[in-house]
Every structure is written in C-alpha cells, then in structure tokens.
Amino acid sequence: MKLAKILFSTLFLANSFAFAQSGGVPSGGVPSSSAVSGSKNNSGGEKVTLQEAIDFALKNNLSIKQNNLQVEQGINTLEQSKWAKYPTLNGGANFNLFSGRNINPYTNGIITNTVGSNGFGLNSGVVLFDGYQTRNGIALNQLNLEASRLDLQNMKNQITLNIVVGYLNVLSQQDLLAAAQKQMEVSQTQLERTQKLVNAGSLPETNLYDIKAQLANDEVSVVNAENAIVSAKLTLKQLMNAGADREIEVVRIEVPNPNIQPYPSSAAQVYEIAQSFLANVQAADMRVKASQKSVDIAKGLKMPVVSASAGFNSSYSTAAEKVSVTQKIVETEAGYVNVAGTRYPVFGYLPTSSATSEKIPYFRQLTGNGNASLGLSVRIPIFNGYSTKFRLTTAQINQKQSEVQAENVRLLLRQDIDQAYVNLSNSAKRYSALGNQVRALEESFRAAEARFNVGSLNALDYSISKTNLDRARTNQIQAKYDYIFRIKILDYYQNKPLF
C-alpha cells in the first residue's frame, strides 16, 4: 500500500510541476468526466479499458511470473512429502566376470577358471513411526503453499491498485489538457475582441500586447499538458509492462465530481474487515501456523523411528554345475590258491565310481537360488551432539519471529488505515475549499472581464484575475482525483470494487 501511495503522490507532484511551468493555468470551467481532448497524444492509439490494462499487467508482470513458479515449486514439494509416507520398492541387478584365482560363487570353493555371475534383487522399506515427522512435514508444506498463494494474490492486488493509480492519472491529465485547450480558445476569442476595440480606438494598444502574452502562456500550458499526458501514459505502460512504443488511448471511465460526505465506515470497522481478507495478513497467519509445525517436527526428532524392510534376491553363476556319480561292482582276479596241487583262481569284487557334470540352466538357478528376508528395526536417539535440542530451539525462535511479524503486519495495516482516513478527511476539506475558491474567483473574474471589456480595467489586473482562477481550477481538478483515490483506498481495504 505504501508503494501505491508514493506512486500516486509522485504522479500528482509531477502534474503540478508541469503546469507550474506554464506561468498560468486555463480558465473556462472544470471539464466533465466525459471530456476528451483532441490532442494528437490522445488519438490514434489502441483503446485500452481499465480492466484490460489490469489484465495485461497481471499477465506480463515478471514478479507475478516468478511468484507463480514459487507456487508451482510449493505444489511439487507438497506432493513429494505426501509420497514419503508410502513404502519404497527398489530393484537391482549385477553382472560380473572374474578371471584367474577366484571363489566359486556357487560352491564357495577356490577355482582358477573364468567365472561369470549374475544377480537380481528386490528390496522394500517403510517407516512405521517417525515421531509424526512425516505427517507434520506434509502439513508444513501445505501451509507454506497456501502462504505462497496468498503472497501471489497480494502482489496482484498491489499491481491492480497501481494500475488504477496510473489510469486515473492519465484521466486527470486529459481533463487538465481539455481545460487548457478551452482556456486557449477563450484567450483567442478575447484577443479577437480586443483587436477590434484597439482598432476602433476604444482600448490602448498595450492591452492587445498583454492579451497576446496571455494567449502565449495558454499555448505553453497546452504543450505542458500534452507532455504530461505522454509521461502519464508512459508510466501506465511501464506499470503494465508494455513497450514504450505501443500507442494506447485509455477509455474513459465515469469519474463524476464526488460529493463531500462522511465515509460510511469507521476506521475500526474498515480494519476489522481488512484483516479478515487481505492476502498479506492471511499469509502472515499461515506462516505462524507453519512455524508451529516446524516446532512439532523438531520435537519428533526426540522419538524413536520404527522401520520395516523386506527383500528377495537370486543369482546365477557360470561355475554352477550338477555332478552325477555312478557306482558299480567290478569283478577282478585277486590271485590263486592251491588245493590238492590244483590251482584255483581267486576273484574279488571292488566298488568303482565315475562322475559326470553338466551346467545348471540359467532360469533353474534363478528359481533355485532365491532367498527372501523380512526385517524390523528401531532407531532410538540417545545422544547426537545436542543437534535435536538446537534444532528445536531454532524452530521455537522462528515461531516467535513469525508471530511478531504477523503482529507487525496488523500494526502496519492499522496505521495505514488510520493514515488513509486522515488523508481522506484532508482531501475532502481541500476539495471543498477549492470548490468555494473557484466559485468566488469565477464571480471575481466575470466582474474583471466586464470591466476590461469596457476599458475600465487594465490588462495586467485582468491577467492576474484570470491566472488566479486558472490556478484554482487546476488545483480543483487535481483535488478531485486525489479525493476519489482516497475513497478507493478505503474501498480496497474492504474488498469493494475499485470501479
């Protein structure tokens, strides 16, 4: 809000400065809200309504785009934290080739062959209890996301208000230009009338010179007004983040002369409404809640963490063989025995065996070598260099800081509303006083003009009377828009439509 007020004050100070350079300001009455100048600065450009200007600014503002990315990041962080409570599942595979003296991964025996191996595994784990850290982390990320969205909305509100300020400033400059052009027409008419009177000998020729000087001042006022419109449009285009070479013509909105009347709500009532919906107040409250969740997360570090795990693994090796052993009894001649001088052979039976091997097929190994596991673990924090203590203290300090920040936001809001009420009251008094001044100076100028036309008033006094009226009318136009904007400030605090 302070940025918008500073911008508004700067625009109107620049407005006053531009017309002060003219040495005088136009007469001829305050233009109505429908007055449109015929200046080249106000025609030939693209027509832009107030809502279109606001929509364009919200679409192209780089700060809004950056905050949009922060909101997207917050959404991503929240989703990530939600999935953290689900079990994990990971698969793995390995392929190895060994040459020379190695251990047979199938038999654990020493071999000197080239051996290839292949393994597969699935492992899963889940945290059953972690001191509610995961649950509180989800809540923390949700609150941070909401705070980011509210920050984005607050930025949009500020940009909208700044666009309204810039738009009103263009309209006020157009009103001042219309008044300057009308005054130049009045001076031109007065010059023609004076020329006739001088030619007839009714007025001295010095009056003609004074009127020409007055007309020259009016022409300067018109040029200054045209330049002020160019500057006001440039400021509006910069607020919209539009190119400076883009020609625009603002569509006039109904800005009637306001009635001086008390604002319908008190400062306390405006404050109660404002703190219930303003995005920056709600964002501060969200951050207080988020800091409380950070404290809960830090407290959870003191509690045990219970986890469960499961796994399944299998492997294959080129060294894996199936060995088949065949045994049989072989009859052999062991010797001879003499029985009554006769030799008889003696036969023996010896067992013999033979072994054959074959490679075990790939998938048979995988199905035969499978093994499964289940596990449950508990991690109990006992001493970790007081890291939990310091983290909890930090979280508690951050919570107090967020609470103070929320109080400060409300304090600044209350001060801004009180200041807005004072500004509105002062603006109303100034607008009312200028109205009385203009009416009085109009009567004075009519009398001076009548006396000047009959030659009973010199041109210098006529010019002074005219300049005083012109200055008062210019101030009245500025005060009109200032008073309207002060009303809109309080309307903004109550979520009322600005236009």
Coordinates of C-alpha atoms in Angstrom, one line a residue:
M1 CA 0.0 0.0 0.0
K2 CA 2.8 2.5 0.8
L3 CA 4.2 1.9 -2.7
A4 CA 0.9 2.8 -4.3
K5 CA 0.6 6.0 -2.2
I6 CA 4.1 7.1 -3.0
L7 CA 3.5 6.5 -6.7
F8 CA 0.2 8.4 -6.5
S9 CA 1.9 11.4 -4.8
T10 CA 4.7 11.4 -7.3
L11 CA 2.4 11.4 -10.2
F12 CA 0.4 14.4 -8.9
L13 CA 3.5 16.3 -7.9
A14 CA 4.8 15.9 -11.4
N15 CA 1.4 17.0 -12.7
S16 CA 1.6 20.2 -10.5
F17 CA 5.1 20.9 -11.6
A18 CA 4.3 20.6 -15.3
F19 CA 1.5 23.2 -15.1
A20 CA 3.6 25.5 -12.8
Q21 CA 6.0 25.9 -15.8
S22 CA 3.2 27.5 -17.9
G23 CA 3.1 30.6 -15.8
G24 CA -0.7 30.3 -15.7
V25 CA -3.4 27.8 -15.9
P26 CA -6.6 27.7 -18.0
S27 CA -10.0 29.1 -17.2
G28 CA -13.2 28.1 -18.8
G29 CA -14.6 25.7 -16.2
V30 CA -13.8 22.2 -14.9
P31 CA -14.4 19.7 -17.7
S32 CA -16.9 17.0 -17.2
S33 CA -15.8 13.3 -16.9
S34 CA -16.7 12.8 -20.5
A35 CA -14.5 15.5 -21.8
V36 CA -11.9 14.2 -24.3
S37 CA -9.2 16.3 -25.7
G38 CA -8.5 16.3 -29.4
S39 CA -4.7 16.2 -28.9
K40 CA -2.6 14.0 -31.1
N41 CA -1.4 12.4 -27.8
N42 CA -4.8 11.1 -27.1
S43 CA -5.9 9.8 -30.5
G44 CA -4.8 7.2 -33.0
G45 CA -3.7 4.7 -30.4
E46 CA -5.1 1.4 -29.3
K47 CA -8.1 1.8 -27.0
V48 CA -7.5 0.2 -23.6
T49 CA -10.0 -0.1 -20.8
L50 CA -9.1 -0.2 -17.2
Q51 CA -9.8 -3.9 -16.9
E52 CA -7.8 -4.6 -20.0
A53 CA -4.9 -2.7 -18.5
I54 CA -5.1 -4.6 -15.3
D55 CA -5.4 -8.0 -17.1
F56 CA -2.4 -7.1 -19.3
A57 CA -0.3 -6.1 -16.3
L58 CA -1.2 -9.3 -14.3
K59 CA -0.3 -11.4 -17.4
N60 CA 3.0 -9.8 -18.2
N61 CA 4.4 -8.8 -14.8
L62 CA 7.7 -10.6 -14.2
S63 CA 7.3 -10.6 -10.4
I64 CA 4.0 -12.4 -10.8
K65 CA 5.5 -14.9 -13.1
Q66 CA 8.3 -15.5 -10.6
N67 CA 5.7 -16.0 -7.8
N68 CA 3.8 -18.4 -10.0
L69 CA 6.9 -20.5 -10.2
Q70 CA 7.2 -20.4 -6.4
V71 CA 3.7 -21.6 -6.1
E72 CA 4.4 -24.5 -8.6
Q73 CA 7.5 -25.3 -6.5
G74 CA 5.4 -25.4 -3.4
I75 CA 2.9 -27.8 -5.1
N76 CA 5.8 -30.0 -6.1
T77 CA 7.2 -30.0 -2.6
L78 CA 3.8 -30.9 -1.1
E79 CA 3.3 -33.8 -3.4
Q80 CA 6.7 -35.1 -2.7
S81 CA 6.1 -35.0 1.0
K82 CA 2.8 -36.9 0.6
W83 CA 4.5 -39.7 -1.2
A84 CA 7.2 -40.0 1.5
K85 CA 4.7 -41.9 3.8
Y86 CA 4.4 -44.8 1.3
P87 CA 6.8 -47.8 1.2
T88 CA 9.8 -47.8 -1.1
L89 CA 10.5 -50.5 -3.7
N90 CA 13.8 -50.8 -5.5
G91 CA 15.2 -53.4 -7.8
G92 CA 18.8 -54.2 -8.6
A93 CA 20.8 -56.4 -11.0
N94 CA 24.5 -57.0 -11.3
F95 CA 26.7 -58.7 -13.9
N96 CA 30.2 -59.8 -13.1
L97 CA 33.1 -61.6 -14.8
F98 CA 36.1 -62.9 -12.9
S99 CA 39.3 -64.5 -14.3
G100 CA 42.1 -66.3 -12.5
R101 CA 42.0 -67.5 -8.9
N102 CA 38.6 -66.7 -7.6
I103 CA 35.9 -68.0 -5.4
N104 CA 33.2 -70.0 -7.0
P105 CA 30.1 -68.0 -6.0
Y106 CA 28.1 -71.3 -6.3
T107 CA 30.2 -73.6 -4.1
N108 CA 32.4 -71.0 -2.4
G109 CA 35.4 -73.2 -3.5
I110 CA 38.6 -71.9 -5.0
I111 CA 38.8 -72.1 -8.7
T112 CA 41.1 -70.8 -11.4
N113 CA 38.7 -70.5 -14.2
T114 CA 36.9 -67.6 -15.7
V115 CA 33.6 -67.2 -13.9
G116 CA 30.6 -65.1 -14.8
S117 CA 27.8 -64.3 -12.4
N118 CA 24.5 -62.5 -12.5
G119 CA 22.3 -61.4 -9.6
F120 CA 18.9 -59.9 -9.1
G121 CA 17.1 -58.4 -6.1
L122 CA 14.0 -56.6 -4.9
N123 CA 14.0 -54.6 -1.7
S124 CA 11.3 -52.6 0.1
G125 CA 11.2 -50.5 3.1
V126 CA 8.6 -48.4 5.0
V127 CA 8.8 -46.2 8.1
L128 CA 6.1 -47.3 10.5
F129 CA 6.7 -44.5 13.0
D130 CA 8.9 -41.4 13.0
G131 CA 7.6 -39.2 15.7
Y132 CA 4.9 -37.8 13.3
Q133 CA 7.6 -36.0 11.4
T134 CA 6.2 -37.1 8.0
R135 CA 2.7 -36.1 8.9
N136 CA 3.8 -32.7 10.3
G137 CA 6.0 -32.2 7.2
I138 CA 3.0 -32.6 4.9
A139 CA 1.0 -30.1 7.0
L140 CA 4.0 -27.7 7.0
N141 CA 4.3 -27.9 3.2
Q142 CA 0.6 -27.3 2.8
L143 CA 0.7 -24.2 4.9
N144 CA 3.8 -22.9 3.0
L145 CA 2.0 -23.5 -0.3
E146 CA -1.1 -21.5 0.9
A147 CA 1.2 -18.7 2.1
S148 CA 2.8 -18.6 -1.3
R149 CA -0.6 -18.4 -3.0
L150 CA -1.6 -15.6 -0.7
D151 CA 1.7 -13.7 -1.4
L152 CA 0.9 -14.1 -5.1
Q153 CA -2.6 -12.7 -4.6
N154 CA -1.3 -9.8 -2.5
M155 CA 1.1 -8.9 -5.3
K156 CA -1.8 -9.0 -7.8
N157 CA -3.8 -6.7 -5.6
Q158 CA -0.9 -4.2 -5.3
I159 CA -0.4 -4.2 -9.1
T160 CA -4.1 -3.7 -9.7
L161 CA -4.1 -0.7 -7.3
N162 CA -1.0 0.7 -9.1
I163 CA -2.7 0.3 -12.5
V164 CA -5.8 2.2 -11.1
V165 CA -3.5 5.0 -9.9
G166 CA -1.7 5.2 -13.3
Y167 CA -5.1 5.1 -15.2
L168 CA -6.6 7.8 -13.0
N169 CA -3.5 10.0 -13.6
V170 CA -3.9 9.7 -17.4
L171 CA -7.6 10.7 -17.0
S172 CA -6.7 13.7 -14.8
Q173 CA -4.1 14.9 -17.3
Q174 CA -6.6 14.6 -20.1
D175 CA -9.0 16.7 -18.0
L176 CA -6.3 19.3 -17.5
L177 CA -5.5 19.3 -21.2
A178 CA -9.1 19.8 -22.1
A179 CA -9.3 22.7 -19.7
A180 CA -6.1 24.2 -21.1
Q181 CA -7.4 23.9 -24.7
K182 CA -10.7 25.6 -23.7
Q183 CA -8.8 28.4 -22.0
M184 CA -6.7 28.9 -25.1
E185 CA -10.0 29.2 -27.1
V186 CA -11.2 31.8 -24.6
S187 CA -8.0 33.8 -24.9
Q188 CA -8.2 33.6 -28.7
T189 CA -11.7 35.0 -28.6
Q190 CA -10.6 37.7 -26.2
L191 CA -7.7 38.6 -28.5
E192 CA -10.0 39.0 -31.5
R193 CA -12.4 41.2 -29.4
T194 CA -9.5 43.3 -28.1
Q195 CA -8.1 43.7 -31.6
K196 CA -11.4 45.2 -32.7
L197 CA -11.6 47.5 -29.8
V198 CA -8.0 48.7 -30.3
N199 CA -8.7 49.2 -34.0
A200 CA -11.7 51.3 -33.0
G201 CA -9.7 53.3 -30.6
S202 CA -11.6 52.1 -27.5
L203 CA -8.7 50.4 -25.9
P204 CA -5.0 51.2 -25.8
E205 CA -2.7 49.1 -27.9
T206 CA -0.8 47.9 -24.8
N207 CA -3.9 45.8 -23.9
L208 CA -3.5 43.9 -27.1
Y209 CA 0.1 43.1 -26.3
D210 CA -1.0 41.8 -22.8
I211 CA -3.7 39.6 -24.3
K212 CA -1.2 38.2 -26.8
A213 CA 1.1 37.4 -24.0
Q214 CA -1.7 35.7 -22.1
L215 CA -2.5 33.6 -25.2
A216 CA 1.1 32.6 -25.5
N217 CA 1.0 31.4 -21.9
D218 CA -2.1 29.4 -22.7
E219 CA -0.3 27.8 -25.6
V220 CA 2.5 26.8 -23.3
S221 CA 0.0 25.4 -20.9
V222 CA -1.4 23.2 -23.7
V223 CA 2.0 22.0 -24.6
N224 CA 2.9 21.2 -21.0
A225 CA -0.5 19.3 -20.7
E226 CA 0.3 17.3 -23.8
N227 CA 3.7 16.4 -22.4
A228 CA 2.2 15.5 -19.1
I229 CA -0.2 13.1 -20.8
V230 CA 2.8 11.4 -22.7
S231 CA 4.6 11.0 -19.3
A232 CA 1.4 9.7 -17.6
K233 CA 0.9 7.1 -20.4
L234 CA 4.5 6.1 -20.3
T235 CA 4.1 5.4 -16.5
L236 CA 1.0 3.4 -17.1
K237 CA 2.7 1.4 -19.8
Q238 CA 5.6 0.7 -17.5
L239 CA 3.2 -0.5 -14.8
M240 CA 1.6 -2.7 -17.5
N241 CA 5.0 -3.9 -18.6
A242 CA 4.1 -2.9 -22.1
G243 CA 6.5 -1.5 -24.7
A244 CA 7.1 2.3 -24.7
D245 CA 6.4 2.3 -28.4
R246 CA 2.9 0.9 -28.0
E247 CA 0.4 3.7 -28.7
I248 CA -2.6 3.4 -26.3
E249 CA -5.6 5.5 -25.7
V250 CA -7.3 4.9 -22.3
V251 CA -11.1 4.5 -22.4
R252 CA -12.6 7.0 -20.1
I253 CA -14.5 5.7 -17.1
E254 CA -17.2 7.5 -15.2
V255 CA -15.4 9.8 -12.7
P256 CA -18.1 12.2 -11.6
N257 CA -17.5 15.1 -9.3
P258 CA -17.6 13.5 -5.8
N259 CA -19.9 14.6 -3.1
I260 CA -18.3 15.7 0.1
Q261 CA -19.8 13.3 2.7
P262 CA -18.5 11.2 5.6
Y263 CA -17.2 7.8 4.7
P264 CA -19.8 5.2 5.6
S265 CA -17.5 3.0 7.7
S266 CA -15.3 4.0 10.6
A267 CA -11.5 3.3 10.7
A268 CA -12.1 0.5 13.2
Q269 CA -14.7 -1.1 11.0
V270 CA -12.5 -0.9 8.0
Y271 CA -9.7 -2.5 9.9
E272 CA -11.8 -5.4 11.1
I273 CA -12.9 -6.1 7.5
A274 CA -9.4 -5.7 6.1
Q275 CA -7.6 -8.1 8.4
S276 CA -10.2 -10.8 7.7
F277 CA -9.5 -11.0 4.0
L278 CA -6.3 -9.1 3.0
A279 CA -3.9 -11.6 1.5
N280 CA -0.8 -10.3 3.2
V281 CA -2.5 -10.6 6.7
Q282 CA -3.6 -14.1 5.9
A283 CA -0.2 -15.1 4.6
A284 CA 1.4 -13.9 7.8
D285 CA -1.1 -16.1 9.8
M286 CA -0.3 -19.0 7.6
R287 CA 3.4 -18.6 8.3
V288 CA 2.7 -18.6 12.1
K289 CA 0.9 -21.9 11.7
A290 CA 3.8 -23.2 9.5
S291 CA 6.3 -22.3 12.2
Q292 CA 4.3 -24.2 14.8
K293 CA 4.5 -27.3 12.6
S294 CA 8.3 -26.8 12.3
V295 CA 8.4 -27.0 16.1
D296 CA 6.4 -30.2 16.1
I297 CA 8.8 -31.7 13.5
A298 CA 11.8 -30.8 15.7
K299 CA 10.1 -32.4 18.7
G300 CA 9.6 -35.6 16.7
L301 CA 13.4 -35.9 16.4
K302 CA 13.4 -37.0 20.1
M303 CA 11.2 -40.0 19.4
P304 CA 12.2 -43.5 18.1
V305 CA 12.0 -44.3 14.4
V306 CA 10.5 -47.8 13.6
S307 CA 11.1 -49.2 10.1
A308 CA 10.3 -52.4 8.4
S309 CA 12.0 -54.0 5.4
A310 CA 11.6 -56.9 3.0
G311 CA 13.7 -58.3 0.3
F312 CA 14.1 -61.1 -2.3
N313 CA 17.4 -62.0 -4.1
S314 CA 18.6 -64.6 -6.5
S315 CA 21.7 -65.3 -8.5
Y316 CA 23.3 -67.2 -11.4
S317 CA 26.9 -68.4 -11.9
T318 CA 28.6 -70.0 -14.9
A319 CA 30.5 -72.2 -12.5
A320 CA 27.4 -73.8 -11.2
E321 CA 27.3 -77.5 -12.3
K322 CA 25.3 -80.5 -11.5
V323 CA 27.6 -83.5 -10.7
S324 CA 26.2 -87.1 -11.3
V325 CA 28.2 -90.0 -9.6
T326 CA 27.7 -93.6 -10.9
Q327 CA 28.9 -96.5 -8.8
K328 CA 29.3 -100.2 -9.8
I329 CA 31.0 -103.5 -8.6
V330 CA 33.8 -104.8 -10.8
E331 CA 34.9 -108.4 -10.5
T332 CA 38.7 -108.8 -10.6
E333 CA 41.1 -111.8 -10.3
A334 CA 42.8 -111.4 -7.0
G335 CA 45.2 -114.4 -7.1
Y336 CA 45.3 -118.2 -7.0
V337 CA 45.1 -120.9 -4.3
N338 CA 46.4 -124.5 -4.4
V339 CA 44.0 -127.1 -3.4
A340 CA 45.5 -130.6 -3.6
G341 CA 48.0 -129.5 -6.1
T342 CA 45.4 -127.8 -8.2
R343 CA 45.5 -124.1 -8.8
Y344 CA 42.2 -122.3 -8.4
P345 CA 41.8 -118.6 -9.2
V346 CA 40.5 -116.2 -6.6
F347 CA 38.1 -113.4 -7.7
G348 CA 37.4 -110.2 -5.8
Y349 CA 34.7 -107.5 -6.2
L350 CA 35.7 -103.9 -5.9
P351 CA 33.3 -100.9 -6.0
T352 CA 34.2 -98.2 -8.6
S353 CA 32.6 -94.9 -9.3
S354 CA 32.5 -92.4 -12.1
A355 CA 31.3 -88.7 -12.1
T356 CA 29.8 -86.6 -14.8
S357 CA 28.8 -82.9 -14.7
E358 CA 26.5 -80.6 -16.6
K359 CA 25.8 -76.9 -16.4
I360 CA 22.8 -75.9 -14.5
P361 CA 20.4 -73.9 -16.8
Y362 CA 20.0 -70.1 -16.2
F363 CA 16.4 -69.9 -15.1
R364 CA 16.7 -73.1 -13.0
Q365 CA 19.5 -71.4 -11.0
L366 CA 17.4 -68.2 -10.5
T367 CA 14.4 -70.2 -9.2
G368 CA 16.6 -72.4 -7.1
N369 CA 18.8 -69.7 -5.6
G370 CA 16.1 -67.4 -4.4
N371 CA 16.0 -66.2 -0.9
A372 CA 13.7 -63.8 1.0
S373 CA 14.1 -61.6 4.0
L374 CA 12.0 -59.6 6.5
G375 CA 13.3 -57.1 9.0
L376 CA 12.1 -54.7 11.6
S377 CA 14.4 -52.0 13.0
V378 CA 14.2 -49.4 15.7
R379 CA 16.4 -46.4 15.9
I380 CA 16.4 -44.7 19.3
P381 CA 18.1 -41.3 19.6
I382 CA 20.3 -41.2 22.6
F383 CA 22.9 -38.6 22.1
N384 CA 23.6 -36.7 18.8
G385 CA 25.7 -33.7 19.9
Y386 CA 22.5 -31.9 21.1
S387 CA 21.5 -31.4 17.5
T388 CA 17.9 -32.1 18.3
K389 CA 17.9 -29.6 21.1
F390 CA 19.4 -26.8 19.0
R391 CA 17.1 -27.5 16.1
L392 CA 14.1 -27.3 18.4
T393 CA 15.3 -24.0 19.9
T394 CA 15.8 -22.6 16.4
A395 CA 12.2 -23.7 15.5
Q396 CA 10.8 -22.1 18.6
I397 CA 12.7 -18.8 17.9
N398 CA 11.4 -18.9 14.3
Q399 CA 7.9 -19.3 15.6
K400 CA 8.2 -16.3 17.9
Q401 CA 9.6 -14.3 14.9
S402 CA 6.6 -15.2 12.7
E403 CA 4.2 -14.3 15.5
V404 CA 5.9 -10.9 15.8
Q405 CA 5.9 -10.5 12.1
A406 CA 2.1 -11.2 12.0
E407 CA 1.5 -8.6 14.7
N408 CA 3.6 -6.1 12.8
V409 CA 1.6 -6.7 9.6
R410 CA -1.6 -6.0 11.5
L411 CA 0.0 -2.9 13.2
L412 CA 1.1 -1.5 9.8
L413 CA -2.3 -2.3 8.4
R414 CA -4.0 -0.4 11.2
Q415 CA -1.6 2.6 10.8
D416 CA -2.2 2.6 7.0
I417 CA -6.0 2.7 7.5
D418 CA -5.7 5.4 10.1
Q419 CA -3.5 7.4 7.8
A420 CA -5.9 6.7 4.9
Y421 CA -8.7 8.2 7.0
V422 CA -6.8 11.3 7.8
N423 CA -5.8 11.6 4.1
L424 CA -9.4 11.3 3.1
S425 CA -10.5 13.9 5.6
N426 CA -7.8 16.3 4.5
S427 CA -8.5 15.7 0.8
A428 CA -12.2 16.3 1.4
K429 CA -11.5 19.6 3.1
R430 CA -9.2 20.7 0.4
Y431 CA -11.6 19.7 -2.4
S432 CA -14.4 21.6 -0.6
A433 CA -12.3 24.7 0.0
L434 CA -11.1 24.7 -3.6
G435 CA -14.7 24.5 -4.8
N436 CA -15.6 27.6 -2.8
Q437 CA -12.4 29.3 -4.1
V438 CA -13.3 28.5 -7.7
R439 CA -16.8 29.9 -7.3
A440 CA -15.6 33.1 -5.7
L441 CA -12.9 33.6 -8.3
E442 CA -15.3 32.9 -11.1
E443 CA -17.5 35.8 -9.8
S444 CA -14.4 38.0 -9.4
F445 CA -13.2 37.2 -12.9
R446 CA -16.6 37.8 -14.5
A447 CA -16.6 41.3 -13.0
A448 CA -13.0 41.9 -14.1
E449 CA -13.7 40.7 -17.6
A450 CA -16.7 43.0 -17.9
R451 CA -14.6 46.0 -16.7
F452 CA -11.8 45.0 -19.0
N453 CA -14.2 44.9 -22.0
V454 CA -15.3 48.4 -21.4
G455 CA -11.8 49.7 -20.7
S456 CA -12.1 50.4 -17.0
L457 CA -9.6 47.7 -16.0
N458 CA -6.1 47.4 -17.3
A459 CA -4.7 44.2 -18.9
L460 CA -2.4 43.4 -16.0
D461 CA -5.1 43.3 -13.5
Y462 CA -7.3 41.3 -15.9
S463 CA -4.4 38.8 -16.4
I464 CA -3.9 38.4 -12.6
S465 CA -7.6 37.7 -12.1
K466 CA -7.6 35.2 -14.9
T467 CA -4.4 33.5 -13.6
N468 CA -5.8 33.1 -10.1
L469 CA -9.0 31.5 -11.4
D470 CA -7.0 29.2 -13.7
R471 CA -4.7 28.1 -10.9
A472 CA -7.7 27.4 -8.7
R473 CA -9.5 25.3 -11.4
T474 CA -6.3 23.3 -12.0
N475 CA -6.0 22.6 -8.3
Q476 CA -9.6 21.6 -8.1
I477 CA -9.1 19.0 -10.9
Q478 CA -6.2 17.6 -9.0
A479 CA -8.0 17.6 -5.7
K480 CA -11.0 15.8 -7.4
Y481 CA -8.9 12.9 -8.4
D482 CA -6.9 12.9 -5.2
Y483 CA -10.2 12.7 -3.2
I484 CA -11.5 9.9 -5.4
F485 CA -8.4 7.9 -5.0
R486 CA -8.5 8.3 -1.2
I487 CA -12.0 6.9 -1.2
K488 CA -10.8 4.0 -3.4
I489 CA -8.1 3.2 -0.9
L490 CA -10.6 2.6 1.9
D491 CA -12.8 0.7 -0.6
Y492 CA -9.8 -1.5 -1.4
Y493 CA -9.4 -2.3 2.3
Q494 CA -12.9 -3.6 2.4
N495 CA -12.7 -5.6 -0.8
K496 CA -15.1 -3.3 -2.6
P497 CA -14.9 -2.9 -6.4
L498 CA -12.5 -0.1 -7.3
F499 CA -14.6 0.8 -10.3

